[in-house]
Amino acid sequence: MNTQDITSIKQLLSTKKKIVIVSHKNPDGDAIGSTLGLYHYLLKGNHDVHVLVPNDFPTFLKWIPGNGMILKHDSQTKKCNALIEAADIIFTLDFNAFHRAGSMETILAKSHALKIMIDHHQAPDNYATYMFSDVSMSSTCEMVYHFIDMLGDTHLIDINISTCLYVGIMTDTGSFRFLSTTSKTHQIIAQLIEKGAKNTEIHNNVYDTNSYERLQLLGCALSNLKVIPESRTAYITLSQEELFKYDYKKGDTEGVVNYALSLKNTILAAIFIEDKQEGIIKISLRSKGNFSVNELSRAHFGGGGHTNAAGGKSDLSLEATVAKFISILPSYNKALNDE
Ligand code: 5GP
Ligand code: MN
């Protein structure tokens, strides 16, 4: 996004517009934080703004300022489609290919609205009029801060905007510890705290509101942990039956894969979660250093993401998916052991 783009966007936003902000399927902290952060900012410009997501988001995010205004395409399809069709501008946040927007894929692809992408994933599709795409960024929330800054409006950042943006930077950086966390990330976090974000409260709301069942599910996941030392790999499985047993709720498995990665000497970690309703195994992959789970997922599991965090899926059974994963590991042994 160059100076010319910023001038054009400033001009565009100088008069009231119908704006829709969308994010990806199974929205996470960065998706919800960035869309709502931008929502509160655009409301200050007196625009008509709506946030749309493909499906529901985890309970541990249902306190973020404005979360009750979010429309879900799977249960509010007509309303969402009408807003997309009437929109002057559509912001697409924290994803870069329409297929990541689940049930909204077709209507987004058909829309003639001007599109602005703000995203930090690899290999962006070419649908946006204005594209702010940067894989070096910790999070889309950090990019929304930069976006507001480029428009010369950081003085407009209030407690709502700062709280939303803090959430996504915190969740996407594993609480400021992943490689993508820079001194600039910390400087922005400092700004957000100065502008009202209550850091301790935010960490509590997201991380310390576990149900008893969720902790029991974590216990189950940890007892399913398997290690493949020659590939410096650890993986976890959760069957649908186990999820039912511990009263699984959306978001309950978030972050569980990081326990596998925390095992000493582990470079690659995976979690395989059975979803009988969708008929798939959802896969989350994490890595350390230069080993790219984005490439592994694109090559074998129809997914993608970042170098150190990616997702994917499989149509095979849980057992067959794990067997496939184990069978491809030897081809990565050299890369994994060189790390
Ligand atoms: P998670 O494992 O937490 O679901 O996702 C890790 C990262 O990979 C996130 O940035 C997410 O947006 C991305 N991701 C997750 N699933 C998919 C997928 O199926 N396709 C692509 N392209 N990216 C994914
Ligand atoms: Mn993100």
Tab-separated table of C-alpha atoms in Angstrom, residues 22-303:
chain	number	residue	atom	x	y	z
A	22	VAL	CA	-15.417	-9.527	6.635
A	23	SER	CA	-13.067	-12.145	8.033
A	24	HIS	CA	-12.323	-15.861	7.684
A	25	LYS	CA	-14.141	-19.026	8.678
A	26	ASN	CA	-13.707	-20.120	12.309
A	27	PRO	CA	-12.668	-16.601	13.332
A	28	ASP	CA	-9.874	-16.362	15.895
A	29	GLY	CA	-8.694	-13.523	18.174
A	30	ASP	CA	-6.945	-11.715	15.330
A	31	ALA	CA	-9.983	-11.981	13.021
A	32	ILE	CA	-12.416	-10.679	15.658
A	33	GLY	CA	-9.988	-8.088	17.089
A	34	SER	CA	-9.017	-6.633	13.705
A	35	THR	CA	-12.557	-6.467	12.269
A	36	LEU	CA	-13.977	-4.853	15.423
A	37	GLY	CA	-10.976	-2.524	15.809
A	38	LEU	CA	-11.502	-1.273	12.247
A	39	TYR	CA	-15.296	-1.163	12.852
A	40	HIS	CA	-14.949	1.212	15.832
A	41	TYR	CA	-12.507	3.351	13.836
A	42	LEU	CA	-14.771	3.629	10.757
A	43	LEU	CA	-17.809	4.443	12.922
A	44	LYS	CA	-15.971	7.616	13.938
A	45	GLY	CA	-16.059	8.641	10.267
A	46	ASN	CA	-19.852	8.406	10.399
A	47	HIS	CA	-19.975	5.474	7.955
A	48	ASP	CA	-22.587	2.754	7.836
A	49	VAL	CA	-20.446	-0.194	8.998
A	50	HIS	CA	-21.135	-3.916	9.538
A	51	VAL	CA	-18.854	-6.785	10.548
A	52	LEU	CA	-19.652	-10.158	8.941
A	53	VAL	CA	-18.034	-13.524	9.671
A	54	PRO	CA	-18.828	-16.909	8.080
A	55	ASN	CA	-19.636	-18.708	11.355
A	56	ASP	CA	-19.538	-18.430	15.131
A	57	PHE	CA	-16.441	-17.541	17.164
A	58	PRO	CA	-15.150	-18.833	20.531
A	59	THR	CA	-16.812	-17.844	23.831
A	60	PHE	CA	-13.506	-16.475	25.156
A	61	LEU	CA	-13.869	-13.653	22.609
A	62	LYS	CA	-17.481	-12.819	23.463
A	63	TRP	CA	-16.653	-9.831	25.651
A	64	ILE	CA	-14.699	-7.746	23.125
A	65	PRO	CA	-16.266	-4.293	22.555
A	66	GLY	CA	-18.796	-4.604	19.720
A	67	ASN	CA	-18.862	-8.431	19.610
A	68	GLY	CA	-22.657	-8.417	19.841
A	69	MET	CA	-22.864	-6.453	16.555
A	70	ILE	CA	-21.118	-9.178	14.522
A	71	LEU	CA	-23.346	-10.897	11.955
A	72	LYS	CA	-22.809	-14.589	11.151
A	73	HIS	CA	-23.334	-15.603	7.551
A	74	ASP	CA	-24.333	-19.207	8.325
A	75	SER	CA	-27.292	-18.190	10.534
A	76	GLN	CA	-28.061	-14.698	9.148
A	77	THR	CA	-27.508	-15.426	5.461
A	78	LYS	CA	-30.150	-13.113	3.921
A	79	LYS	CA	-29.147	-10.087	5.967
A	80	CYS	CA	-25.441	-10.667	5.302
A	81	ASN	CA	-25.958	-11.163	1.556
A	82	ALA	CA	-28.044	-7.967	1.326
A	83	LEU	CA	-25.296	-5.981	3.100
A	84	ILE	CA	-22.589	-7.411	0.813
A	85	GLU	CA	-24.678	-6.635	-2.283
A	86	ALA	CA	-25.315	-3.041	-1.150
A	87	ALA	CA	-21.762	-2.299	0.024
A	88	ASP	CA	-19.630	0.466	-1.487
A	89	ILE	CA	-16.494	-0.863	0.200
A	90	ILE	CA	-15.631	-4.347	1.493
A	91	PHE	CA	-12.643	-4.735	3.787
A	92	THR	CA	-11.304	-8.326	3.882
A	93	LEU	CA	-9.262	-8.860	7.036
A	94	ASP	CA	-6.952	-11.673	8.203
A	95	PHE	CA	-7.397	-13.772	5.029
A	96	ASN	CA	-6.391	-13.351	1.398
A	97	ALA	CA	-8.410	-15.815	-0.712
A	98	PHE	CA	-12.222	-15.928	-0.945
A	99	HIS	CA	-12.377	-19.669	-0.242
A	100	ARG	CA	-11.222	-18.895	3.309
A	101	ALA	CA	-14.513	-17.005	3.813
A	102	GLY	CA	-16.511	-20.268	3.849
A	103	SER	CA	-20.141	-19.790	2.834
A	104	MET	CA	-19.462	-16.148	1.847
A	105	GLU	CA	-17.060	-17.194	-0.939
A	106	THR	CA	-19.516	-16.981	-3.863
A	107	ILE	CA	-21.208	-13.719	-2.914
A	108	LEU	CA	-17.864	-12.027	-2.227
A	109	ALA	CA	-16.501	-13.158	-5.570
A	110	LYS	CA	-19.617	-11.773	-7.332
A	111	SER	CA	-19.573	-8.413	-5.528
A	112	HIS	CA	-18.585	-5.275	-7.434
A	113	ALA	CA	-17.778	-3.284	-4.280
A	114	LEU	CA	-14.326	-1.759	-3.978
A	115	LYS	CA	-12.213	-4.183	-1.940
A	116	ILE	CA	-9.462	-3.419	0.548
A	117	MET	CA	-7.368	-6.316	1.862
A	118	ILE	CA	-5.477	-6.073	5.153
A	119	ASP	CA	-3.709	-9.373	5.812
A	120	HIS	CA	-0.488	-11.084	6.869
A	121	HIS	CA	-0.812	-14.561	5.283
A	122	GLN	CA	1.320	-15.909	2.449
A	123	ALA	CA	0.326	-16.018	-1.246
A	124	PRO	CA	-2.490	-13.431	-1.495
A	125	ASP	CA	-5.057	-13.736	-4.304
A	126	ASN	CA	-5.449	-10.757	-6.587
A	127	TYR	CA	-8.996	-9.537	-5.884
A	128	ALA	CA	-8.436	-6.300	-3.970
A	129	THR	CA	-8.358	-2.749	-5.360
A	130	TYR	CA	-6.104	-1.789	-2.469
A	131	MET	CA	-3.917	-4.441	-0.954
A	132	PHE	CA	-2.090	-4.120	2.362
A	133	SER	CA	-0.453	-7.547	2.514
A	134	ASP	CA	2.662	-8.125	4.625
A	135	VAL	CA	3.775	-11.580	5.814
A	136	SER	CA	6.313	-10.066	8.181
A	137	MET	CA	3.534	-8.610	10.346
A	138	SER	CA	2.699	-10.320	13.641
A	139	SER	CA	-1.020	-9.969	13.121
A	140	THR	CA	-3.746	-8.260	11.126
A	141	CYS	CA	-4.445	-6.192	14.266
A	142	GLU	CA	-0.921	-4.766	14.092
A	143	MET	CA	-1.626	-3.902	10.429
A	144	VAL	CA	-4.921	-2.173	11.309
A	145	TYR	CA	-2.913	0.004	13.712
A	146	HIS	CA	-0.493	0.830	10.843
A	147	PHE	CA	-3.463	1.482	8.534
A	148	ILE	CA	-4.979	3.991	10.993
A	149	ASP	CA	-1.505	5.496	11.437
A	150	MET	CA	-0.999	5.861	7.666
A	151	LEU	CA	-4.343	7.685	7.480
A	152	GLY	CA	-2.996	10.068	10.150
A	153	ASP	CA	-5.652	9.094	12.671
A	154	THR	CA	-3.915	7.482	15.669
A	155	HIS	CA	-5.388	10.293	17.794
A	156	LEU	CA	-8.792	8.658	17.160
A	157	ILE	CA	-7.740	5.372	18.830
A	158	ASP	CA	-9.839	5.023	21.969
A	159	ILE	CA	-10.361	2.288	24.576
A	160	ASN	CA	-12.589	0.234	22.249
A	161	ILE	CA	-10.185	0.279	19.309
A	162	SER	CA	-7.135	-0.307	21.518
A	163	THR	CA	-8.794	-3.224	23.343
A	164	CYS	CA	-9.762	-4.930	20.071
A	165	LEU	CA	-6.306	-4.512	18.512
A	166	TYR	CA	-4.529	-5.650	21.691
A	167	VAL	CA	-6.496	-8.934	21.633
A	168	GLY	CA	-5.412	-9.916	18.112
A	169	ILE	CA	-1.767	-8.964	18.579
A	170	MET	CA	-1.713	-10.924	21.847
A	171	THR	CA	-3.372	-14.078	20.456
A	172	ASP	CA	-1.458	-14.173	17.134
A	173	THR	CA	1.933	-13.707	18.829
A	174	GLY	CA	1.310	-16.294	21.586
A	175	SER	CA	1.395	-13.389	24.060
A	176	PHE	CA	4.326	-11.587	22.387
A	177	ARG	CA	6.697	-14.553	22.094
A	178	PHE	CA	6.605	-15.785	18.475
A	179	LEU	CA	9.313	-14.827	15.935
A	180	SER	CA	6.961	-12.312	14.318
A	181	THR	CA	6.996	-10.172	17.495
A	182	THR	CA	9.233	-7.141	16.893
A	183	SER	CA	10.197	-4.057	18.889
A	184	LYS	CA	7.626	-2.222	16.738
A	185	THR	CA	4.970	-4.706	17.924
A	186	HIS	CA	5.855	-3.827	21.529
A	187	GLN	CA	5.816	-0.099	20.718
A	188	ILE	CA	2.308	-0.454	19.293
A	189	ILE	CA	1.200	-2.485	22.330
A	190	ALA	CA	2.573	0.317	24.544
A	191	GLN	CA	0.528	2.846	22.544
A	192	LEU	CA	-2.592	0.696	22.900
A	193	ILE	CA	-2.156	0.496	26.677
A	194	GLU	CA	-1.721	4.272	26.798
A	195	LYS	CA	-4.914	4.658	24.804
A	196	GLY	CA	-6.898	2.560	27.255
A	197	ALA	CA	-6.365	-1.185	26.636
A	198	LYS	CA	-6.352	-2.894	30.061
A	199	ASN	CA	-3.683	-5.541	29.486
A	200	THR	CA	-4.162	-7.703	32.596
A	201	GLU	CA	-7.930	-7.720	32.158
A	202	ILE	CA	-7.580	-8.714	28.486
A	203	HIS	CA	-5.220	-11.619	29.252
A	204	ASN	CA	-7.620	-12.796	31.996
A	205	ASN	CA	-10.667	-12.595	29.745
A	206	VAL	CA	-9.037	-14.623	26.966
A	207	TYR	CA	-6.874	-17.119	28.841
A	208	ASP	CA	-8.297	-17.503	32.346
A	209	THR	CA	-11.936	-18.272	31.692
A	210	ASN	CA	-11.570	-22.034	31.160
A	211	SER	CA	-14.460	-24.343	31.994
A	212	TYR	CA	-13.719	-27.467	34.051
A	213	GLU	CA	-14.589	-29.575	30.978
A	214	ARG	CA	-12.101	-27.685	28.823
A	215	LEU	CA	-9.292	-28.499	31.246
A	216	GLN	CA	-10.390	-32.155	31.270
A	217	LEU	CA	-10.328	-32.108	27.444
A	218	LEU	CA	-6.797	-30.692	27.602
A	219	GLY	CA	-5.867	-33.575	29.919
A	220	CYS	CA	-7.267	-36.023	27.368
A	221	ALA	CA	-5.353	-34.306	24.530
A	222	LEU	CA	-2.088	-34.423	26.497
A	223	SER	CA	-2.516	-38.100	27.286
A	224	ASN	CA	-2.968	-38.720	23.520
A	225	LEU	CA	0.356	-36.981	22.722
A	226	LYS	CA	2.681	-39.054	20.524
A	227	VAL	CA	6.313	-38.352	19.722
A	228	ILE	CA	8.383	-39.248	16.654
A	229	PRO	CA	11.903	-38.398	17.861
A	230	GLU	CA	13.701	-39.082	14.547
A	231	SER	CA	11.509	-36.392	12.921
A	232	ARG	CA	11.571	-34.077	15.965
A	233	THR	CA	7.780	-34.174	15.733
A	234	ALA	CA	5.001	-34.434	18.308
A	235	TYR	CA	1.292	-34.758	17.551
A	236	ILE	CA	-2.035	-34.920	19.324
A	237	THR	CA	-5.341	-36.455	18.248
A	238	LEU	CA	-8.860	-35.724	19.467
A	239	SER	CA	-11.702	-37.939	18.268
A	240	GLN	CA	-15.306	-36.762	18.012
A	241	GLU	CA	-16.158	-39.142	20.851
A	242	GLU	CA	-13.558	-37.498	23.108
A	243	LEU	CA	-14.864	-34.037	22.188
A	244	PHE	CA	-18.423	-35.105	23.103
A	245	LYS	CA	-17.230	-36.667	26.346
A	246	TYR	CA	-15.768	-33.370	27.541
A	247	ASP	CA	-18.656	-31.221	26.271
A	248	TYR	CA	-16.592	-29.542	23.538
A	249	LYS	CA	-17.458	-25.911	22.801
A	250	LYS	CA	-16.035	-23.768	19.992
A	251	GLY	CA	-12.571	-22.547	20.923
A	252	ASP	CA	-11.876	-25.319	23.449
A	253	THR	CA	-9.045	-26.785	21.348
A	254	GLU	CA	-7.438	-23.397	20.593
A	255	GLY	CA	-3.760	-23.416	21.590
A	256	VAL	CA	-3.652	-27.118	22.498
A	257	VAL	CA	-1.190	-27.833	19.659
A	258	ASN	CA	1.323	-25.521	21.382
A	259	TYR	CA	1.727	-28.081	24.184
A	260	ALA	CA	3.075	-30.545	21.607
A	261	LEU	CA	5.487	-27.881	20.328
A	262	SER	CA	6.639	-27.154	23.887
A	263	LEU	CA	8.145	-30.628	24.182
A	264	LYS	CA	11.938	-30.367	24.334
A	265	ASN	CA	13.677	-30.781	20.925
A	266	THR	CA	10.423	-30.583	18.989
A	267	ILE	CA	10.466	-28.607	15.720
A	268	LEU	CA	7.125	-29.731	14.269
A	269	ALA	CA	3.813	-30.167	16.101
A	270	ALA	CA	0.361	-31.137	14.882
A	271	ILE	CA	-3.125	-31.645	16.231
A	272	PHE	CA	-5.756	-33.697	14.374
A	273	ILE	CA	-9.326	-32.966	15.401
A	274	GLU	CA	-12.208	-35.091	14.137
A	275	ASP	CA	-15.297	-33.158	12.968
A	276	LYS	CA	-18.004	-35.685	12.058
A	277	GLN	CA	-20.538	-32.954	11.189
A	278	GLU	CA	-18.281	-31.512	8.469
A	279	GLY	CA	-16.884	-34.961	7.665
A	280	ILE	CA	-13.297	-33.775	7.954
A	281	ILE	CA	-10.255	-33.902	10.182
A	282	LYS	CA	-9.180	-30.342	11.034
A	283	ILE	CA	-5.425	-30.061	11.234
A	284	SER	CA	-3.351	-27.410	12.998
A	285	LEU	CA	0.389	-27.341	12.434
A	286	ARG	CA	3.055	-25.390	14.305
A	287	SER	CA	6.825	-25.235	13.894
A	288	LYS	CA	9.980	-23.610	15.186
A	289	GLY	CA	12.607	-21.745	13.130
A	290	ASN	CA	12.659	-21.947	9.335
A	291	PHE	CA	10.642	-25.148	8.937
A	292	SER	CA	7.563	-24.062	6.961
A	293	VAL	CA	4.280	-25.664	7.991
A	294	ASN	CA	2.631	-23.388	5.403
A	295	GLU	CA	4.443	-25.353	2.669
A	296	LEU	CA	3.781	-28.722	4.313
A	297	SER	CA	0.079	-27.955	4.601
A	298	ARG	CA	-0.212	-26.621	1.034
A	299	ALA	CA	1.580	-29.721	-0.292
A	300	HIS	CA	-0.349	-32.382	1.644
A	301	PHE	CA	-3.408	-31.051	3.469
A	302	GLY	CA	-5.013	-28.434	1.175
A	303	GLY	CA	-4.354	-25.606	3.605
